[in-house]
Short mmCIF file of C-alpha atoms in Angstrom, two decimals:
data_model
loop_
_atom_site.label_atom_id
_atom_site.label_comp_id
_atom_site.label_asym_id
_atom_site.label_seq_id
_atom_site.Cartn_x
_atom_site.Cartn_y
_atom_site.Cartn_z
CA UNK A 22 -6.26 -8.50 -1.14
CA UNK A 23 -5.25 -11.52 0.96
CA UNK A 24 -7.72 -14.08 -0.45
CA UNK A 25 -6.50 -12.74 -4.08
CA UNK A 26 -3.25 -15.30 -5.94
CA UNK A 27 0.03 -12.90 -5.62
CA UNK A 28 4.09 -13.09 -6.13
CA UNK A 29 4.32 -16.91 -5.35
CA UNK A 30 1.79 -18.21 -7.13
CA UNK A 31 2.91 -16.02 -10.42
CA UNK A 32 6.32 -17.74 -9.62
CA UNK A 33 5.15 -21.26 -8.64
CA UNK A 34 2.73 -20.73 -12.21
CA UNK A 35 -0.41 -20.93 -11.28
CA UNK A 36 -1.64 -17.81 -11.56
CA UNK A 37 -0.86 -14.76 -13.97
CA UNK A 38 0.47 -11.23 -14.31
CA UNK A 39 -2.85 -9.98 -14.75
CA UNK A 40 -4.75 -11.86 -11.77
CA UNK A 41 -1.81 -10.89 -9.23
CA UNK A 42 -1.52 -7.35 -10.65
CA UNK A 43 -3.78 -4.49 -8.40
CA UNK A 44 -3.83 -1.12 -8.69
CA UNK A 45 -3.54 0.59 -5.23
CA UNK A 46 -7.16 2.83 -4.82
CA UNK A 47 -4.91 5.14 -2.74
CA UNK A 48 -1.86 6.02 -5.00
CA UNK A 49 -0.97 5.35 -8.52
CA UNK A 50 0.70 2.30 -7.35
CA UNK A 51 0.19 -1.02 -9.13
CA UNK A 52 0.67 -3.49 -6.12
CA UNK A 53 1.21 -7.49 -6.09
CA UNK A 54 0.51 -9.30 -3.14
CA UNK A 55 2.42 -12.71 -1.32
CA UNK A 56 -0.01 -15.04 -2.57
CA UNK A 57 -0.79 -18.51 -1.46
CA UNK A 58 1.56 -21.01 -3.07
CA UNK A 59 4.77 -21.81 -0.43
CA UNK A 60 7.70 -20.12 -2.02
CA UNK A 61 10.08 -22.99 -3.52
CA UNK A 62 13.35 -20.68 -3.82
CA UNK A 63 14.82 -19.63 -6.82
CA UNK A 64 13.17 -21.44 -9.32
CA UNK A 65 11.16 -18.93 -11.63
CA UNK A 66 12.05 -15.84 -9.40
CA UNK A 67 14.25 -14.26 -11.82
CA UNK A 68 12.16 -15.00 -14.66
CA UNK A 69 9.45 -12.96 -12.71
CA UNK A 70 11.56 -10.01 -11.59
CA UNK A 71 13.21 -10.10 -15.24
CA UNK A 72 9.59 -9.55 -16.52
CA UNK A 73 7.86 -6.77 -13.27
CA UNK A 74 11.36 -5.36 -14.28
CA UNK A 75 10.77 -4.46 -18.46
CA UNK A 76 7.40 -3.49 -17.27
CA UNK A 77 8.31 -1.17 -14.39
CA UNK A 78 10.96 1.71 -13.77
CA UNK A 79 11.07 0.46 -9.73
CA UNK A 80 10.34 -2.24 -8.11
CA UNK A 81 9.82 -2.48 -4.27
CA UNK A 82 9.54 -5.84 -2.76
CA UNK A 83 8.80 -6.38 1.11
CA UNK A 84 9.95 -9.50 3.17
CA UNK A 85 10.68 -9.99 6.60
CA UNK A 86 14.01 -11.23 7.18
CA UNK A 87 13.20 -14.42 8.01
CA UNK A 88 10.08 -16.09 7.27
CA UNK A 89 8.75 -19.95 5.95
CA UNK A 90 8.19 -18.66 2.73
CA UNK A 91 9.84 -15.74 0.87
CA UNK A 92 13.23 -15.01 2.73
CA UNK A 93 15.26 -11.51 2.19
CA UNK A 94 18.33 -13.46 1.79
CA UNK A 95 16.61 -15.52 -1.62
CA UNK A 96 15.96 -11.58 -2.84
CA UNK A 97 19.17 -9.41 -1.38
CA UNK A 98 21.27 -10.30 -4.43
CA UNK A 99 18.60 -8.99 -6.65
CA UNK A 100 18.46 -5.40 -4.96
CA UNK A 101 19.76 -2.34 -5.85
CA UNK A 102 18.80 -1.19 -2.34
CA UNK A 103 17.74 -3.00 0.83
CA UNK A 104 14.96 -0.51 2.88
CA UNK A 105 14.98 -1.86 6.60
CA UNK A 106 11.77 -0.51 7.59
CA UNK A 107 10.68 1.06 11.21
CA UNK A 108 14.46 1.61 11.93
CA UNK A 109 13.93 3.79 14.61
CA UNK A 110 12.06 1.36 16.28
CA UNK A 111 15.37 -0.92 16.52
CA UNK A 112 18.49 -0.32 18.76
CA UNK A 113 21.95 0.05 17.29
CA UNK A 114 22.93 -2.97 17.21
CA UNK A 115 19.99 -4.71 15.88
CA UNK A 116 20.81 -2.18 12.64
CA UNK A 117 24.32 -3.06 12.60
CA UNK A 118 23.67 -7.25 12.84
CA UNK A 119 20.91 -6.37 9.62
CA UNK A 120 23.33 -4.58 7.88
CA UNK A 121 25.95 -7.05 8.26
CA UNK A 122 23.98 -9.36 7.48
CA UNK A 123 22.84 -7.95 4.14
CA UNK A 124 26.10 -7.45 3.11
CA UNK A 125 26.80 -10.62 3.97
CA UNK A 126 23.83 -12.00 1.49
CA UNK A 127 25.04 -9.54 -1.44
CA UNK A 128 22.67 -6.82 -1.29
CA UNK A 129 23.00 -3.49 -2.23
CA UNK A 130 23.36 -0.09 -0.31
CA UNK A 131 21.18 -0.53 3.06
CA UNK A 132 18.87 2.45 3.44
CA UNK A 133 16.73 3.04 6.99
CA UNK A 134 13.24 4.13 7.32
CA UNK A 135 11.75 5.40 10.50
CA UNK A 136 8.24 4.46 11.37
CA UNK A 137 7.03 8.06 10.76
CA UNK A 138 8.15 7.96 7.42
CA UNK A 139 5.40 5.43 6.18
CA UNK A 140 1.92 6.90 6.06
CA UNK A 141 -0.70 5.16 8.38
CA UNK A 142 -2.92 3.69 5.61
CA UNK A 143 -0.13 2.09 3.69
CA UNK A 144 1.38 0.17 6.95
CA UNK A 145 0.02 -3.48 6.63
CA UNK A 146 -3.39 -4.04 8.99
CA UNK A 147 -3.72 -0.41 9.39
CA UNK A 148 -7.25 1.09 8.33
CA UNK A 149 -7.82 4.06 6.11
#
């Protein structure tokens, strides 16, 4: 739900758990989205993630690497694992650099996900 609050404004405060929390209609998924407040780093993150974290068994959280608000590098030292999605869609090097650069930010093991792997409806502006 794009008009609905999500992650940054539970972080930023203005909104709570139970306004950004969704359940996916497709899968037994419960599903937060960005939300509208700019993302102010660190402040309050870990306090979130502490909290999704007592609440859930996984959490998966999706960033591009480089963005004006929520960056993978503020997140990468959080992860267990880092899921570069559409791999196969990049060239070797491209992997290599994101790896690298990962590492470089202290995240976890680096997994790759081909575009195949991620069903149709669940792939952001898709339909169902």
């Amino acid at each position: 739900h794009d008009d609905a609050p999500g992650f940054t404004d539970l972080v930023e405060g203005s909104a709570t758990y139970a306004e950004v929390i969704h359940r996916d209609p497709q899968s037994r998924l419960h599903v937060i989205g960005y939300g509208h407040a700019a993302f102010a780093g660190r402040e309050g993150l870990d306090e979130v993630l502490d909290v999704l974290g007592e609440s859930y068994e996984h959490l998966l959280l999706f960033c591009r690497v480089a963005t004006d608000g929520l960056k993978a590098a503020e997140l990468a030292p959080l992860a267990n694992y880092v899921i570069v999605m559409d791999a196969d869609e990049l060239d070797g090097a491209m992997v290599s650099r994101a790896k690298a650069r990962f590492a470089h930010w202290g995240a976890g093991p680096v997994l790759l996900a081909r575009a195949s792997a991620v069903p149709a409806r669940s792939r952001r502006g898709s339909s169902a």
